Amino acid sequence: MDIHLIPAFADNYIYLLRDPASGAVGVVDPGDAQPVLAELERRNWTLTHIFNTHHHNDHIGGNHALKARYGADVIGPRADAARIPDMETCLGEGETISFGSLTAQVFFVPGHTSGHIAFWFPEAKALFSGDTLFALGCGRLFEGTPAQMWTSLVKLRGLPDDTRVYCGHEYTLSNARFAVTVEPDNAALRSRAAEIAAQRERGEPTIPSTLGVEKATNPFLRADRPEVQAALGMAGADPVAVFAEIRGRKDRF
């Protein structure tokens, strides 16, 4: 699968997808139609699928214009059917959606919002995690609980290490600055933080990450690790409580 990053607003990423075998073209979380339209026209591609992970306007704001232009199928979380206009295909946990010759598996991952889903394309080794899992971070708990978000993150953490993570925002530099305050003795994290700083200095995106890298360095995926619990003075604590502590610290960071 061809995957192209389209920057939008201050720090959003929209993803343009193409299945070379079938010519199917999709877009993930098009908060703004204009840069998507420009890229489609530049490539002479016809949009067939619009994938939405959650209802926030910076992820769905371009749906209507793109559907009006191409008649593409608007796909998103069943739990948010009342909050995503123009949605035709509603999906939930364990369901699948065909994209040309490829198939995406759907995960229900509430926490950031109550209806959030993620799309995993096993053949392409690509996870579109929206605002649930970020590179070195996770989304704020606007509509969910720490227990819900921890469960959602553990679900995504169970995917293969070589899964590429395509998230909704370029937050990685600030996430790295926070992560090293949680786990200052993590050598892999310190090395990654330095690499991220250099990437951003060169104006390069830090996305995609991989799940293997996230498992080794992302504090929000590591709340059940003894070394993280010890660093927080919470040895042996319930991982949900540890996650809540980390999330609270990030909210105040």
PDB file of N, CA and C in Angstrom, residues 4-16 27-32 35-36 53 58-59 128 130-131 134-135 165-172 200 203-208:
ATOM      1  N   HIS A   4       0.922   8.266   1.843  1.00  0.00           N
ATOM      2  CA  HIS A   4       1.506   9.599   1.716  1.00  0.00           C
ATOM      3  C   HIS A   4       0.989  10.488   2.836  1.00  0.00           C
ATOM      4  N   LEU A   5       1.910  11.177   3.510  1.00  0.00           N
ATOM      5  CA  LEU A   5       1.551  12.100   4.585  1.00  0.00           C
ATOM      6  C   LEU A   5       1.167  13.452   3.999  1.00  0.00           C
ATOM      7  N   ILE A   6       0.035  13.981   4.434  1.00  0.00           N
ATOM      8  CA  ILE A   6      -0.389  15.320   4.043  1.00  0.00           C
ATOM      9  C   ILE A   6      -0.506  16.162   5.313  1.00  0.00           C
ATOM     10  N   PRO A   7       0.399  17.101   5.545  1.00  0.00           N
ATOM     11  CA  PRO A   7       0.278  17.957   6.726  1.00  0.00           C
ATOM     12  C   PRO A   7      -0.952  18.859   6.620  1.00  0.00           C
ATOM     13  N   ALA A   8      -1.586  19.136   7.754  1.00  0.00           N
ATOM     14  CA  ALA A   8      -2.750  20.019   7.791  1.00  0.00           C
ATOM     15  C   ALA A   8      -2.758  20.785   9.102  1.00  0.00           C
ATOM     16  N   PHE A   9      -3.357  21.978   9.065  1.00  0.00           N
ATOM     17  CA  PHE A   9      -3.442  22.822  10.255  1.00  0.00           C
ATOM     18  C   PHE A   9      -2.037  23.003  10.863  1.00  0.00           C
ATOM     19  N   ALA A  10      -1.954  23.088  12.191  1.00  0.00           N
ATOM     20  CA  ALA A  10      -0.651  23.329  12.813  1.00  0.00           C
ATOM     21  C   ALA A  10       0.175  22.056  12.904  1.00  0.00           C
ATOM     22  N   ASP A  11      -0.477  20.916  13.183  1.00  0.00           N
ATOM     23  CA  ASP A  11       0.300  19.708  13.459  1.00  0.00           C
ATOM     24  C   ASP A  11      -0.437  18.417  13.105  1.00  0.00           C
ATOM     25  N   ASN A  12      -1.547  18.496  12.363  1.00  0.00           N
ATOM     26  CA  ASN A  12      -2.266  17.273  11.967  1.00  0.00           C
ATOM     27  C   ASN A  12      -1.565  16.569  10.815  1.00  0.00           C
ATOM     28  N   TYR A  13      -1.770  15.263  10.745  1.00  0.00           N
ATOM     29  CA  TYR A  13      -1.425  14.497   9.568  1.00  0.00           C
ATOM     30  C   TYR A  13      -2.678  13.843   9.007  1.00  0.00           C
ATOM     31  N   ILE A  14      -2.891  14.034   7.705  1.00  0.00           N
ATOM     32  CA  ILE A  14      -3.891  13.303   6.939  1.00  0.00           C
ATOM     33  C   ILE A  14      -3.117  12.293   6.102  1.00  0.00           C
ATOM     34  N   TYR A  15      -3.662  11.095   5.943  1.00  0.00           N
ATOM     35  CA  TYR A  15      -2.945  10.059   5.194  1.00  0.00           C
ATOM     36  C   TYR A  15      -3.705   9.698   3.920  1.00  0.00           C
ATOM     37  N   LEU A  16      -2.999   9.782   2.801  1.00  0.00           N
ATOM     38  CA  LEU A  16      -3.550   9.387   1.514  1.00  0.00           C
ATOM     39  C   LEU A  16      -3.025   7.988   1.196  1.00  0.00           C
ATOM     40  N   VAL A  27      -8.406   8.013   2.097  1.00  0.00           N
ATOM     41  CA  VAL A  27      -7.834   9.065   2.921  1.00  0.00           C
ATOM     42  C   VAL A  27      -8.244   8.792   4.359  1.00  0.00           C
ATOM     43  N   VAL A  28      -7.321   9.003   5.276  1.00  0.00           N
ATOM     44  CA  VAL A  28      -7.577   8.778   6.698  1.00  0.00           C
ATOM     45  C   VAL A  28      -7.631  10.115   7.416  1.00  0.00           C
ATOM     46  N   ASP A  29      -8.739  10.355   8.087  1.00  0.00           N
ATOM     47  CA  ASP A  29      -8.937  11.537   8.939  1.00  0.00           C
ATOM     48  C   ASP A  29      -8.676  12.862   8.216  1.00  0.00           C
ATOM     49  N   PRO A  30      -9.458  13.131   7.155  1.00  0.00           N
ATOM     50  CA  PRO A  30      -9.273  14.369   6.403  1.00  0.00           C
ATOM     51  C   PRO A  30      -9.924  15.566   7.095  1.00  0.00           C
ATOM     52  N   GLY A  31      -9.195  16.177   8.011  1.00  0.00           N
ATOM     53  CA  GLY A  31      -9.730  17.344   8.701  1.00  0.00           C
ATOM     54  C   GLY A  31      -9.943  18.528   7.787  1.00  0.00           C
ATOM     55  N   ASP A  32      -9.174  18.597   6.713  1.00  0.00           N
ATOM     56  CA  ASP A  32      -9.260  19.692   5.750  1.00  0.00           C
ATOM     57  C   ASP A  32      -9.274  19.092   4.346  1.00  0.00           C
ATOM     58  N   PRO A  35      -6.054  20.400   1.038  1.00  0.00           N
ATOM     59  CA  PRO A  35      -4.775  19.761   0.684  1.00  0.00           C
ATOM     60  C   PRO A  35      -4.962  18.366   0.108  1.00  0.00           C
ATOM     61  N   VAL A  36      -6.049  17.693   0.499  1.00  0.00           N
ATOM     62  CA  VAL A  36      -6.329  16.367  -0.055  1.00  0.00           C
ATOM     63  C   VAL A  36      -6.740  16.485  -1.519  1.00  0.00           C
ATOM     64  N   THR A  53     -11.309   7.966  12.201  1.00  0.00           N
ATOM     65  CA  THR A  53     -11.071   7.266  13.467  1.00  0.00           C
ATOM     66  C   THR A  53     -11.961   7.783  14.599  1.00  0.00           C
ATOM     67  N   ASP A  58     -11.109  18.274  13.466  1.00  0.00           N
ATOM     68  CA  ASP A  58      -9.809  18.307  12.786  1.00  0.00           C
ATOM     69  C   ASP A  58      -9.478  16.957  12.134  1.00  0.00           C
ATOM     70  N   HIS A  59     -10.402  15.994  12.256  1.00  0.00           N
ATOM     71  CA  HIS A  59     -10.239  14.697  11.599  1.00  0.00           C
ATOM     72  C   HIS A  59     -11.348  14.407  10.583  1.00  0.00           C
ATOM     73  N   PHE A 128      -3.437   2.791  11.622  1.00  0.00           N
ATOM     74  CA  PHE A 128      -3.870   4.183  11.678  1.00  0.00           C
ATOM     75  C   PHE A 128      -4.595   4.366  13.010  1.00  0.00           C
ATOM     76  N   GLY A 130      -5.188   7.227  14.814  1.00  0.00           N
ATOM     77  CA  GLY A 130      -5.885   8.461  15.157  1.00  0.00           C
ATOM     78  C   GLY A 130      -5.235   9.163  16.327  1.00  0.00           C
ATOM     79  N   ASP A 131      -6.037   9.508  17.328  1.00  0.00           N
ATOM     80  CA  ASP A 131      -5.510  10.191  18.511  1.00  0.00           C
ATOM     81  C   ASP A 131      -5.511   9.287  19.740  1.00  0.00           C
ATOM     82  N   PHE A 134      -0.059   7.879  19.989  1.00  0.00           N
ATOM     83  CA  PHE A 134       0.868   8.753  19.272  1.00  0.00           C
ATOM     84  C   PHE A 134       2.275   8.176  19.360  1.00  0.00           C
ATOM     85  N   ALA A 135       3.172   8.658  18.528  1.00  0.00           N
ATOM     86  CA  ALA A 135       4.585   8.373  18.718  1.00  0.00           C
ATOM     87  C   ALA A 135       5.002   8.967  20.064  1.00  0.00           C
ATOM     88  N   VAL A 165       3.187   2.782  12.753  1.00  0.00           N
ATOM     89  CA  VAL A 165       2.149   3.545  13.448  1.00  0.00           C
ATOM     90  C   VAL A 165       2.003   4.917  12.786  1.00  0.00           C
ATOM     91  N   TYR A 166       0.819   5.131  12.206  1.00  0.00           N
ATOM     92  CA  TYR A 166       0.483   6.416  11.587  1.00  0.00           C
ATOM     93  C   TYR A 166      -0.567   7.084  12.469  1.00  0.00           C
ATOM     94  N   CYS A 167      -0.153   8.100  13.206  1.00  0.00           N
ATOM     95  CA  CYS A 167      -1.045   8.742  14.175  1.00  0.00           C
ATOM     96  C   CYS A 167      -1.512  10.100  13.656  1.00  0.00           C
ATOM     97  N   GLY A 168      -2.376  10.748  14.425  1.00  0.00           N
ATOM     98  CA  GLY A 168      -3.070  11.928  13.938  1.00  0.00           C
ATOM     99  C   GLY A 168      -2.305  13.237  13.999  1.00  0.00           C
ATOM    100  N   HIS A 169      -1.208  13.277  14.763  1.00  0.00           N
ATOM    101  CA  HIS A 169      -0.539  14.568  14.985  1.00  0.00           C
ATOM    102  C   HIS A 169       0.969  14.405  15.086  1.00  0.00           C
ATOM    103  N   GLU A 170       1.669  15.472  14.776  1.00  0.00           N
ATOM    104  CA  GLU A 170       3.118  15.579  14.949  1.00  0.00           C
ATOM    105  C   GLU A 170       3.382  16.171  16.336  1.00  0.00           C
ATOM    106  N   TYR A 171       3.241  15.320  17.353  1.00  0.00           N
ATOM    107  CA  TYR A 171       3.469  15.725  18.738  1.00  0.00           C
ATOM    108  C   TYR A 171       4.762  15.118  19.291  1.00  0.00           C
ATOM    109  N   THR A 172       5.548  14.481  18.458  1.00  0.00           N
ATOM    110  CA  THR A 172       6.580  13.588  18.977  1.00  0.00           C
ATOM    111  C   THR A 172       7.668  14.311  19.759  1.00  0.00           C
ATOM    112  N   ARG A 200      13.303  16.864  13.678  1.00  0.00           N
ATOM    113  CA  ARG A 200      12.465  18.062  13.660  1.00  0.00           C
ATOM    114  C   ARG A 200      13.290  19.294  13.292  1.00  0.00           C
ATOM    115  N   GLY A 203      13.284  19.545   9.799  1.00  0.00           N
ATOM    116  CA  GLY A 203      11.958  19.713   9.241  1.00  0.00           C
ATOM    117  C   GLY A 203      11.329  18.429   8.738  1.00  0.00           C
ATOM    118  N   GLU A 204      11.807  17.283   9.229  1.00  0.00           N
ATOM    119  CA  GLU A 204      11.311  15.991   8.784  1.00  0.00           C
ATOM    120  C   GLU A 204      10.208  15.482   9.703  1.00  0.00           C
ATOM    121  N   PRO A 205       9.238  14.741   9.172  1.00  0.00           N
ATOM    122  CA  PRO A 205       8.231  14.124  10.041  1.00  0.00           C
ATOM    123  C   PRO A 205       8.845  12.997  10.862  1.00  0.00           C
ATOM    124  N   THR A 206       8.294  12.766  12.029  1.00  0.00           N
ATOM    125  CA  THR A 206       8.733  11.655  12.876  1.00  0.00           C
ATOM    126  C   THR A 206       7.828  10.439  12.718  1.00  0.00           C
ATOM    127  N   ILE A 207       6.865  10.556  11.830  1.00  0.00           N
ATOM    128  CA  ILE A 207       5.885   9.511  11.568  1.00  0.00           C
ATOM    129  C   ILE A 207       6.218   8.873  10.216  1.00  0.00           C
ATOM    130  N   PRO A 208       6.096   7.541  10.058  1.00  0.00           N
ATOM    131  CA  PRO A 208       5.593   6.596  11.056  1.00  0.00           C
ATOM    132  C   PRO A 208       6.660   6.163  12.051  1.00  0.00           C
TER     133      PRO A 208
END
